[in-house]
Coordinates of C-alpha atoms and ligand atoms in Angstrom, one line a residue:
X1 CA 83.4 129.5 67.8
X2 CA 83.5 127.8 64.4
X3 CA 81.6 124.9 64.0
X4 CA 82.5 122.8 61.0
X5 CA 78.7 121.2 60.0
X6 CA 79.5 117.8 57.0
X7 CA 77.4 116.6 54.3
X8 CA 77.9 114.0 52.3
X9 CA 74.8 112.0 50.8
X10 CA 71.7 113.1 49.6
X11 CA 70.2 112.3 52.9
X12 CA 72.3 115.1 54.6
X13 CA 71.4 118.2 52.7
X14 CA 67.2 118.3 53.8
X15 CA 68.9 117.8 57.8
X16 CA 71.5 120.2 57.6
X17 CA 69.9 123.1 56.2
X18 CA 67.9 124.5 58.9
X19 CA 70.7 123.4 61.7
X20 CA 73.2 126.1 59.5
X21 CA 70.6 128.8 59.5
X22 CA 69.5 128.1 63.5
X23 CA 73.0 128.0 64.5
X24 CA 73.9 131.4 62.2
X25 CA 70.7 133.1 63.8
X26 CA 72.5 132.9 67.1
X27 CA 74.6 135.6 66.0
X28 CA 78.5 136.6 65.4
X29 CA 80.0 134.1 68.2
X30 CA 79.1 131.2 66.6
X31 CA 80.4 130.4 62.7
X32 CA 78.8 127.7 61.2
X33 CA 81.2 126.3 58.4
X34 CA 79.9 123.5 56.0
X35 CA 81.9 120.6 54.5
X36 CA 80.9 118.7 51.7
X37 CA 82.7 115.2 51.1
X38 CA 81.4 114.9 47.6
X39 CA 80.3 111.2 48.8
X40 CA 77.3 111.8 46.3
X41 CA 78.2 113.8 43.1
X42 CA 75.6 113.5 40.3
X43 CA 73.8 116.5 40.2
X44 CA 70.7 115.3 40.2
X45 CA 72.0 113.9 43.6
X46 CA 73.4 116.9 44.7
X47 CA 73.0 120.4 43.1
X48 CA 68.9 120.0 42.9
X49 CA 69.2 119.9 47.1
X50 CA 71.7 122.8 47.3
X51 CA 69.2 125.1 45.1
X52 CA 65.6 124.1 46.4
X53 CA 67.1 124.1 50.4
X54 CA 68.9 127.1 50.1
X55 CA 72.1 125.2 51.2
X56 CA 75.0 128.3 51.6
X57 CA 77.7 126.8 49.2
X58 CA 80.2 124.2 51.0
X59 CA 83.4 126.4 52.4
X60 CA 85.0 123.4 51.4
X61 CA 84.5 120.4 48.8
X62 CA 86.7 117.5 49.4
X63 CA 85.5 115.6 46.1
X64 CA 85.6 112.0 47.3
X65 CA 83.5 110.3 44.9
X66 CA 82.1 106.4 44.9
X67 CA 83.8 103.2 46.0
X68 CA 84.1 100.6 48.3
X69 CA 82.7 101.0 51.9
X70 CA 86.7 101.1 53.0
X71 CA 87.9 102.9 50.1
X72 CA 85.4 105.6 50.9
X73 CA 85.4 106.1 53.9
X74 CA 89.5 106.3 54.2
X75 CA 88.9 108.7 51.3
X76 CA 86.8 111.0 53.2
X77 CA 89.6 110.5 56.3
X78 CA 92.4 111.9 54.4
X79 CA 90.9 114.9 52.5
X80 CA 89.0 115.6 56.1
X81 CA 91.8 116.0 58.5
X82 CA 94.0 118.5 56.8
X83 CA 90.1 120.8 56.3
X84 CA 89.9 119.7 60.0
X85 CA 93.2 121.2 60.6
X86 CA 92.8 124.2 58.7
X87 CA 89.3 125.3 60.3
X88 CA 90.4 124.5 64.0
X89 CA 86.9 124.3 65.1
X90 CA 85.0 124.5 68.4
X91 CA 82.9 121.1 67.3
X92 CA 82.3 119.1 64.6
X93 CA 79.1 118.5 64.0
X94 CA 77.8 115.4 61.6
X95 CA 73.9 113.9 60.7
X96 CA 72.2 110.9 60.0
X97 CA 74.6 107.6 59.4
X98 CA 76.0 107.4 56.2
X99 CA 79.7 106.7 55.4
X100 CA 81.0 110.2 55.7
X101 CA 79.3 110.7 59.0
X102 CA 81.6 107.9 60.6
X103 CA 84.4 109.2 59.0
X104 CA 84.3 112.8 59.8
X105 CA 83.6 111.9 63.3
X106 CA 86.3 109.0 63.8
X107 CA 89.3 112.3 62.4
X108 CA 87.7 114.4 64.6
X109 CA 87.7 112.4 67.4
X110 CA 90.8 111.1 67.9
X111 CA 92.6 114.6 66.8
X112 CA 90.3 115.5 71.0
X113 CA 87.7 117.9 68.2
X114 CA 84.1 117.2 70.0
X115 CA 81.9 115.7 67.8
X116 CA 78.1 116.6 67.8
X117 CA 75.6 113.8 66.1
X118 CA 72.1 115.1 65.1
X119 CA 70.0 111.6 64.7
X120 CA 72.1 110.0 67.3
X121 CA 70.8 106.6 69.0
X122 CA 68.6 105.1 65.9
X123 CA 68.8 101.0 66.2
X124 CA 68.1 98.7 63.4
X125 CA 70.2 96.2 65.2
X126 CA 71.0 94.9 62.2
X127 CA 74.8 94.7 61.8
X128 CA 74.5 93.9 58.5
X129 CA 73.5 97.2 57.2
X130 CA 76.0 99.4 56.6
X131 CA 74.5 102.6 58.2
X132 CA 73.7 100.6 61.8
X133 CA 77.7 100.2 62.2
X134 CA 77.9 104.0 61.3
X135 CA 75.4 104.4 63.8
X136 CA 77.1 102.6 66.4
X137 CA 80.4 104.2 65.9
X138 CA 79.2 107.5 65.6
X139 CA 77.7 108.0 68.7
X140 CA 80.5 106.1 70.7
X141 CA 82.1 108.9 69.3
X142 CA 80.2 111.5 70.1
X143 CA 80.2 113.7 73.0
X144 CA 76.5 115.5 72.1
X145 CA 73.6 113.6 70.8
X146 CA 71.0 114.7 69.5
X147 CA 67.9 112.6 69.0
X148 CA 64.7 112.6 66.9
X149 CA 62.3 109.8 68.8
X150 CA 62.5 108.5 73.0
X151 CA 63.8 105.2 71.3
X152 CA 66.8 106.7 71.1
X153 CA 67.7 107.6 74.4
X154 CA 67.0 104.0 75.9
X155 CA 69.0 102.5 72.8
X156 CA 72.5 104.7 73.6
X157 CA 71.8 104.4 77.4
X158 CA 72.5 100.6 76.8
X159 CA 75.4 101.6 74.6
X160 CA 77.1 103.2 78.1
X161 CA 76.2 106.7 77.1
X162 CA 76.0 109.1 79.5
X163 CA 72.4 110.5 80.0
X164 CA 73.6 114.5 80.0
X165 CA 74.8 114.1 76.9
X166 CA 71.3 113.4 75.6
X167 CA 69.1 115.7 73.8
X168 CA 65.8 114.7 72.5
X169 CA 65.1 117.8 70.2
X170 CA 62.8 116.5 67.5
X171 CA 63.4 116.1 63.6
X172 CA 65.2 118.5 61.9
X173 CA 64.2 117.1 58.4
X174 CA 60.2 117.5 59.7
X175 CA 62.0 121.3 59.7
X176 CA 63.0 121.6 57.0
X177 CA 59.5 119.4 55.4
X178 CA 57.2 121.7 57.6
X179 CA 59.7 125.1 56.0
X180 CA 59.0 123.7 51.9
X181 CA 55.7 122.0 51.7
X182 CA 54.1 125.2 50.2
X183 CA 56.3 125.1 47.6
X184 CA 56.3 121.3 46.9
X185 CA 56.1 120.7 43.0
X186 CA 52.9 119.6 42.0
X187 CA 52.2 115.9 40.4
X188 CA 50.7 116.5 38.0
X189 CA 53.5 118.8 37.1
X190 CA 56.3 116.0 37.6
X191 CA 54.3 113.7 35.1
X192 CA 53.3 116.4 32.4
X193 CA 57.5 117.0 32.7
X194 CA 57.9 113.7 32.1
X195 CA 55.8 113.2 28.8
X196 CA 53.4 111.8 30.9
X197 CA 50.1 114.0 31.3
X198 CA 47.8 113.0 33.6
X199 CA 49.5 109.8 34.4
X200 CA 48.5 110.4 38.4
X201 CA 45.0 112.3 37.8
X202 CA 43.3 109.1 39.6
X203 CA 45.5 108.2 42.6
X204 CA 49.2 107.2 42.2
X205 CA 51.8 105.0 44.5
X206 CA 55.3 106.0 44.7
X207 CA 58.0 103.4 44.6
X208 CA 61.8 104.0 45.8
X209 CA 64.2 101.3 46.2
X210 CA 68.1 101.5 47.0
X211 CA 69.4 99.6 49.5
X212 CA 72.2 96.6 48.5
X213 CA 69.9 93.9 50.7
X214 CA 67.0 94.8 47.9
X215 CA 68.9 95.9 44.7
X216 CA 72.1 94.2 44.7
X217 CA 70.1 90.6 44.4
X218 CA 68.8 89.8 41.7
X219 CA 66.3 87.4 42.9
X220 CA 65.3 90.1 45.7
X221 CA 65.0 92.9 43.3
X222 CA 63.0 91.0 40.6
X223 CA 60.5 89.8 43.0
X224 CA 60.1 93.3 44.4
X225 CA 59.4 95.1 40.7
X226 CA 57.1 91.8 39.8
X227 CA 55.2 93.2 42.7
X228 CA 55.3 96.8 41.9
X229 CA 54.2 96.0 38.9
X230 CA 51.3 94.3 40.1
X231 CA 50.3 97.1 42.8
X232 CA 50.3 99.4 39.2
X233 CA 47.4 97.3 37.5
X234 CA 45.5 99.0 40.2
X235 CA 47.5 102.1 41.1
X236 CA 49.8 104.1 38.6
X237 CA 52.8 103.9 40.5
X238 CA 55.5 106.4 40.2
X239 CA 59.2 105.2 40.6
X240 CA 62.2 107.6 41.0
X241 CA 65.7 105.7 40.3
X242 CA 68.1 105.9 42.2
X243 CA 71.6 105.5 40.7
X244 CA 72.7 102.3 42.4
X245 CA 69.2 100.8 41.3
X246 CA 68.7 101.9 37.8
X247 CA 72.3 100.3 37.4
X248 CA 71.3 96.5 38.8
X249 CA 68.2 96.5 37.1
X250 CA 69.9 97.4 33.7
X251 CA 73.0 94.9 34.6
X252 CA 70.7 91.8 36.0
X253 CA 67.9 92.7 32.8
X254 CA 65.1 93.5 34.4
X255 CA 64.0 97.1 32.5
X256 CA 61.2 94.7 31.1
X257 CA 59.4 93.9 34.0
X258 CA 58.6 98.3 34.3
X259 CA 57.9 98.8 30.6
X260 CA 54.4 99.0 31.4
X261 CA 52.2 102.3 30.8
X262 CA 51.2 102.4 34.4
X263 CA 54.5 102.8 35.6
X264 CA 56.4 105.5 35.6
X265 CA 60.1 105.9 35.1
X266 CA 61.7 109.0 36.8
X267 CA 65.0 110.4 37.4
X268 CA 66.2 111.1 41.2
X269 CA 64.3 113.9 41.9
X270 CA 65.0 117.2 43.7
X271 CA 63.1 117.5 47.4
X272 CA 60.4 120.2 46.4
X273 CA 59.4 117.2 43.8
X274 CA 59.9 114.3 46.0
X275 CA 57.9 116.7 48.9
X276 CA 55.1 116.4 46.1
X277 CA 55.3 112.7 45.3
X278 CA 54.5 112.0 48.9
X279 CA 52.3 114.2 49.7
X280 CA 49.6 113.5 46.9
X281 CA 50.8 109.7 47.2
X282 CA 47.9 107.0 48.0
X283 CA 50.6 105.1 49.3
X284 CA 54.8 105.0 49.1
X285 CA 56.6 101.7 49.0
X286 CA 60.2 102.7 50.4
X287 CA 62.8 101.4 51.8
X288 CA 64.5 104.8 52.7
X289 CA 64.8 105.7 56.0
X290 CA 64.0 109.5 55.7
X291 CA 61.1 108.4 53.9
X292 CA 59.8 106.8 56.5
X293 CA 59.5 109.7 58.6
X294 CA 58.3 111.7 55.9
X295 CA 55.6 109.8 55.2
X296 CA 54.3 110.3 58.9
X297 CA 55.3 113.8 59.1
X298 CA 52.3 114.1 56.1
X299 CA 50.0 111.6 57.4
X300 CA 50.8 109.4 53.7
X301 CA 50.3 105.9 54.5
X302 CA 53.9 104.1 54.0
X303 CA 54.7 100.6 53.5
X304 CA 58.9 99.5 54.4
X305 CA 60.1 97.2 52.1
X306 CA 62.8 96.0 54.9
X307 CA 62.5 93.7 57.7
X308 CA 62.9 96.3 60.4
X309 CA 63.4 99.8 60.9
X310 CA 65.6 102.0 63.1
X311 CA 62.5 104.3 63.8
X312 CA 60.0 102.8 65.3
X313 CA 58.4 106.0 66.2
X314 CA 56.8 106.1 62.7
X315 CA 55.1 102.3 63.1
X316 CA 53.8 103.1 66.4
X317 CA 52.9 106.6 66.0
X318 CA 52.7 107.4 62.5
X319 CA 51.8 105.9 59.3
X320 CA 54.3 103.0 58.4
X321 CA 54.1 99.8 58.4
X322 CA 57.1 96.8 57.7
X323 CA 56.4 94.8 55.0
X324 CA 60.1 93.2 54.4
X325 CA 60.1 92.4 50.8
X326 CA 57.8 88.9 50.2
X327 CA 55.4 90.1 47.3
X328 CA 52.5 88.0 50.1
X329 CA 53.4 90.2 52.8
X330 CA 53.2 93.9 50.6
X331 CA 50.3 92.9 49.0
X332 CA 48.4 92.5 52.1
X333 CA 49.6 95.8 53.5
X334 CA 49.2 97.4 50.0
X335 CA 45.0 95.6 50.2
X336 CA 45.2 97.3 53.6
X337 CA 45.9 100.6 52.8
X338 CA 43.6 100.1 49.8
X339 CA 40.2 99.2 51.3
X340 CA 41.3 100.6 55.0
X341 CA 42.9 103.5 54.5
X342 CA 46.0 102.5 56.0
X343 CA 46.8 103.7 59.4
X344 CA 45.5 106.7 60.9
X345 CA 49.2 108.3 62.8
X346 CA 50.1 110.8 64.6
X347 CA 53.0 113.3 64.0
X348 CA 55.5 112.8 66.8
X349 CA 56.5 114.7 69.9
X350 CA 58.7 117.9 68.5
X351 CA 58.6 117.2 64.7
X352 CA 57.2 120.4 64.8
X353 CA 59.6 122.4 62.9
X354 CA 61.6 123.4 65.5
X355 CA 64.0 120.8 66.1
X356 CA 67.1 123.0 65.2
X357 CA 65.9 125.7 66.6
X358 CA 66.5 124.1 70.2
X359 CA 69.7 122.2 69.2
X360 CA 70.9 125.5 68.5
X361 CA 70.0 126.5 72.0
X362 CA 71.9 123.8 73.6
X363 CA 75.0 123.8 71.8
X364 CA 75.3 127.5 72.1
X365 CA 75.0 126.7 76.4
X366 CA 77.3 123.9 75.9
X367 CA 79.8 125.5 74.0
X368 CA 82.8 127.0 76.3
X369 CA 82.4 130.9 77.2
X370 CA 84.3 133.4 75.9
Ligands
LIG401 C1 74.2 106.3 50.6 C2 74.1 106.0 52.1 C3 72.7 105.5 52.5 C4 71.7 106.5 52.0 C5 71.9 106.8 50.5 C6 70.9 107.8 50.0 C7 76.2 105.0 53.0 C8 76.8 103.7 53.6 N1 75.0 104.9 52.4 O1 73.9 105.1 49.9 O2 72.6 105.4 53.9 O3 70.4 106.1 52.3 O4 73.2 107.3 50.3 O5 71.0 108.0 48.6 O6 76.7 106.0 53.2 N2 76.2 107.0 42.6 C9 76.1 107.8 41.5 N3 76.1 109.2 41.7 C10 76.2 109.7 42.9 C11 76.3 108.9 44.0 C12 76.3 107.5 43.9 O7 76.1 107.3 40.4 O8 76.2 111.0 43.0 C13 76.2 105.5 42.4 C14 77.6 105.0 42.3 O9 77.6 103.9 41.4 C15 77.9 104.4 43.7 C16 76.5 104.0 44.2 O10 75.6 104.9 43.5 O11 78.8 103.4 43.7 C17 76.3 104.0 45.6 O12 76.6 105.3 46.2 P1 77.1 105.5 47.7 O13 77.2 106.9 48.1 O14 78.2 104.6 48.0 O15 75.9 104.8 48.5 P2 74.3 105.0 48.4 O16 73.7 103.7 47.9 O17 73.9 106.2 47.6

């Protein structure tokens, strides 16, 4: 049984990597094949997560590139199905919620190809975020689910989902976390790379920013670097750019408001490097998703520059806590963390590094015997 496994975004490559070496351990009747839709190119977006992961090369590269949310995802849609076609799998199986997950599952679905969704069932419920649609869609779709929290189950139970299709199976990116923290790249390494030599000796933050609702305003995203700059009069803070964001703060002129010598200025960075960031990290300002859970996976207190989150696990059990993105509100978390400590958290039920492990189990029972 082939089973065609897609990547896309950045986001993909850390959750797909043990899920392709759990389902090869099962042996010569299943064939995990990967497709990669080129949604993210740059190969600082890209080639860094291949390498350090130990990704097998893509069997197949469909190139799509940037654009529009429509143009992208019909991109994906027509270099997909003829791959599709070719490979004749059992399944295909997609992660997370970005734009090539909805698209590989919407081909797949209506050409009667079940569709397997690892991270199936996480709820923003906030339509306007592009990913919660994605979401939706994708587990409509789907007809095995695989989820990382309980929230999940409730959330596509609502949706009309059938409860045996249902699998709470953990975190395959705490996997894959658990698998590469002994080799995460020292900070003080990252800053003496940079120029920067002992920039983090006394504590550090880490800042990432990329979603449109905080970099695609102006107003939004120069009130949240006025405040990152004012957390780094106290705490260095460290700030990997991601591609979107280092282009709006150049086009909307804000470069000034980080040209400060406790800030630093980084490149995206490669996971072994970004596992180091965190780890090391007073706090992390984020308004990632994965980071999120990350940041709980390594007991790093985390502070969610968004007004909600789709995994709540990590505010009630773990480390996070939602600021949204008034300078009044992250300040007082940022004070918390400060003179408190932040919160204690727990790690969460089966992030234990063995999520893919047992989805591997299950699809290989749920796949139709020889
Ligand atoms: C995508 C995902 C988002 C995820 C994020 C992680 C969707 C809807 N969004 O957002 O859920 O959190 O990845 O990074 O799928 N760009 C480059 N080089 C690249 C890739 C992108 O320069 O390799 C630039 C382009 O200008 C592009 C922009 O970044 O237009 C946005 O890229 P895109 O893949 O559309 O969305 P992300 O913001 O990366």
């Amino acid at each position: 049984h082939r089973i065609l496994c897609v990547v896309g975004a950045r986001p993909n490559f850390m959750k797909m990597a043990p899920i392709m070496a759990a389902l090869s351990a099962l042996g010569p009747r299943i064939e995990p094949k990967l497709v990669h839709t080129g949604q993210h190119y740059d190969v600082a977006m890209n080639h860094q997560y291949f390498q350090a992961l130990g990704i097998p090369d893509p069997d197949i590269n469909l190139e799509v590139g940037s654009g529009s949310h429509a143009q992208q995802t019909a991109e994906v849609m027509r270099r997909f199905e003829p791959a599709l076609d070719d490979v004749a799998p059992a399944a295909v199986l997609v992660v997370g919620d970005v734009n090539s997950t909805i698209a590989c599952a919407l081909v797949a679905a209506k050409k009667g190809v079940p569709v397997i969704h690892v991270e199936a069932g996480l709820r923003s419920f906030d339509r306007a975020m592009p990913e919660e649609i994605n979401r939706v869609l994708t587990d409509q779709l789907s007809d095995l689910l695989f989820t990382t929290e309980e929230s999940g189950r409730a959330n596509l139970l609502k949706e009309g989902i059938a409860d045996e299709r249902i699998h709470f199976v953990g975190n395959v990116m705490i996997d894959t976390l658990r698998l590469n923290l002994p080799h995460a790249v020292p900070v003080a390494q990252i800053a003496a790379d940079a120029g920067r030599t002992g920039f983090a000796d006394n504590g550090y933050a880490v800042l990432t920013l990329h979603r449109p609702s905080n970099v695609d305003d102006a107003a939004v995203l120069q009130r949240l670097l006025e405040t990152a700059a004012q957390i780094a009069q106290r705490t260095p803070v460290i700030f990997p750019l991601h591609p979107r964001t280092r282009a709006t703060i150049e086009r909307f002129g804000l470069a000034h408001l980080l040209d400060r010598p406790q800030m630093l200025l980084l490149p995206p960075q490669g996971y072994l490097e970004m596992l180091g960031l965190m780890k090391d990290a007073r706090v992390v300002l984020t308004d990632s998703g994965g980071i999120q859970e990350e940041t709980t996976a390594l007991g790093t207190p985390c502070i969610t520059l968004r007004h909600n989150t789709e995994r709540p696990i990590t505010v009630i059990e773990g480390t996070n806590t939602i600021a949204g993105n008034e300078p009044a509100r992250i300040l007082a978390a940022y004070e918390e963390v400060m003179t408190g400590g932040g919160k204690a958290g727990r790690v969460p039920h089966f992030w234990d590094g063995r999520a893919a492990e047992r989805i591997a189990a299950i699809v290989r029972d749920w796949l139709p015997r020889d």
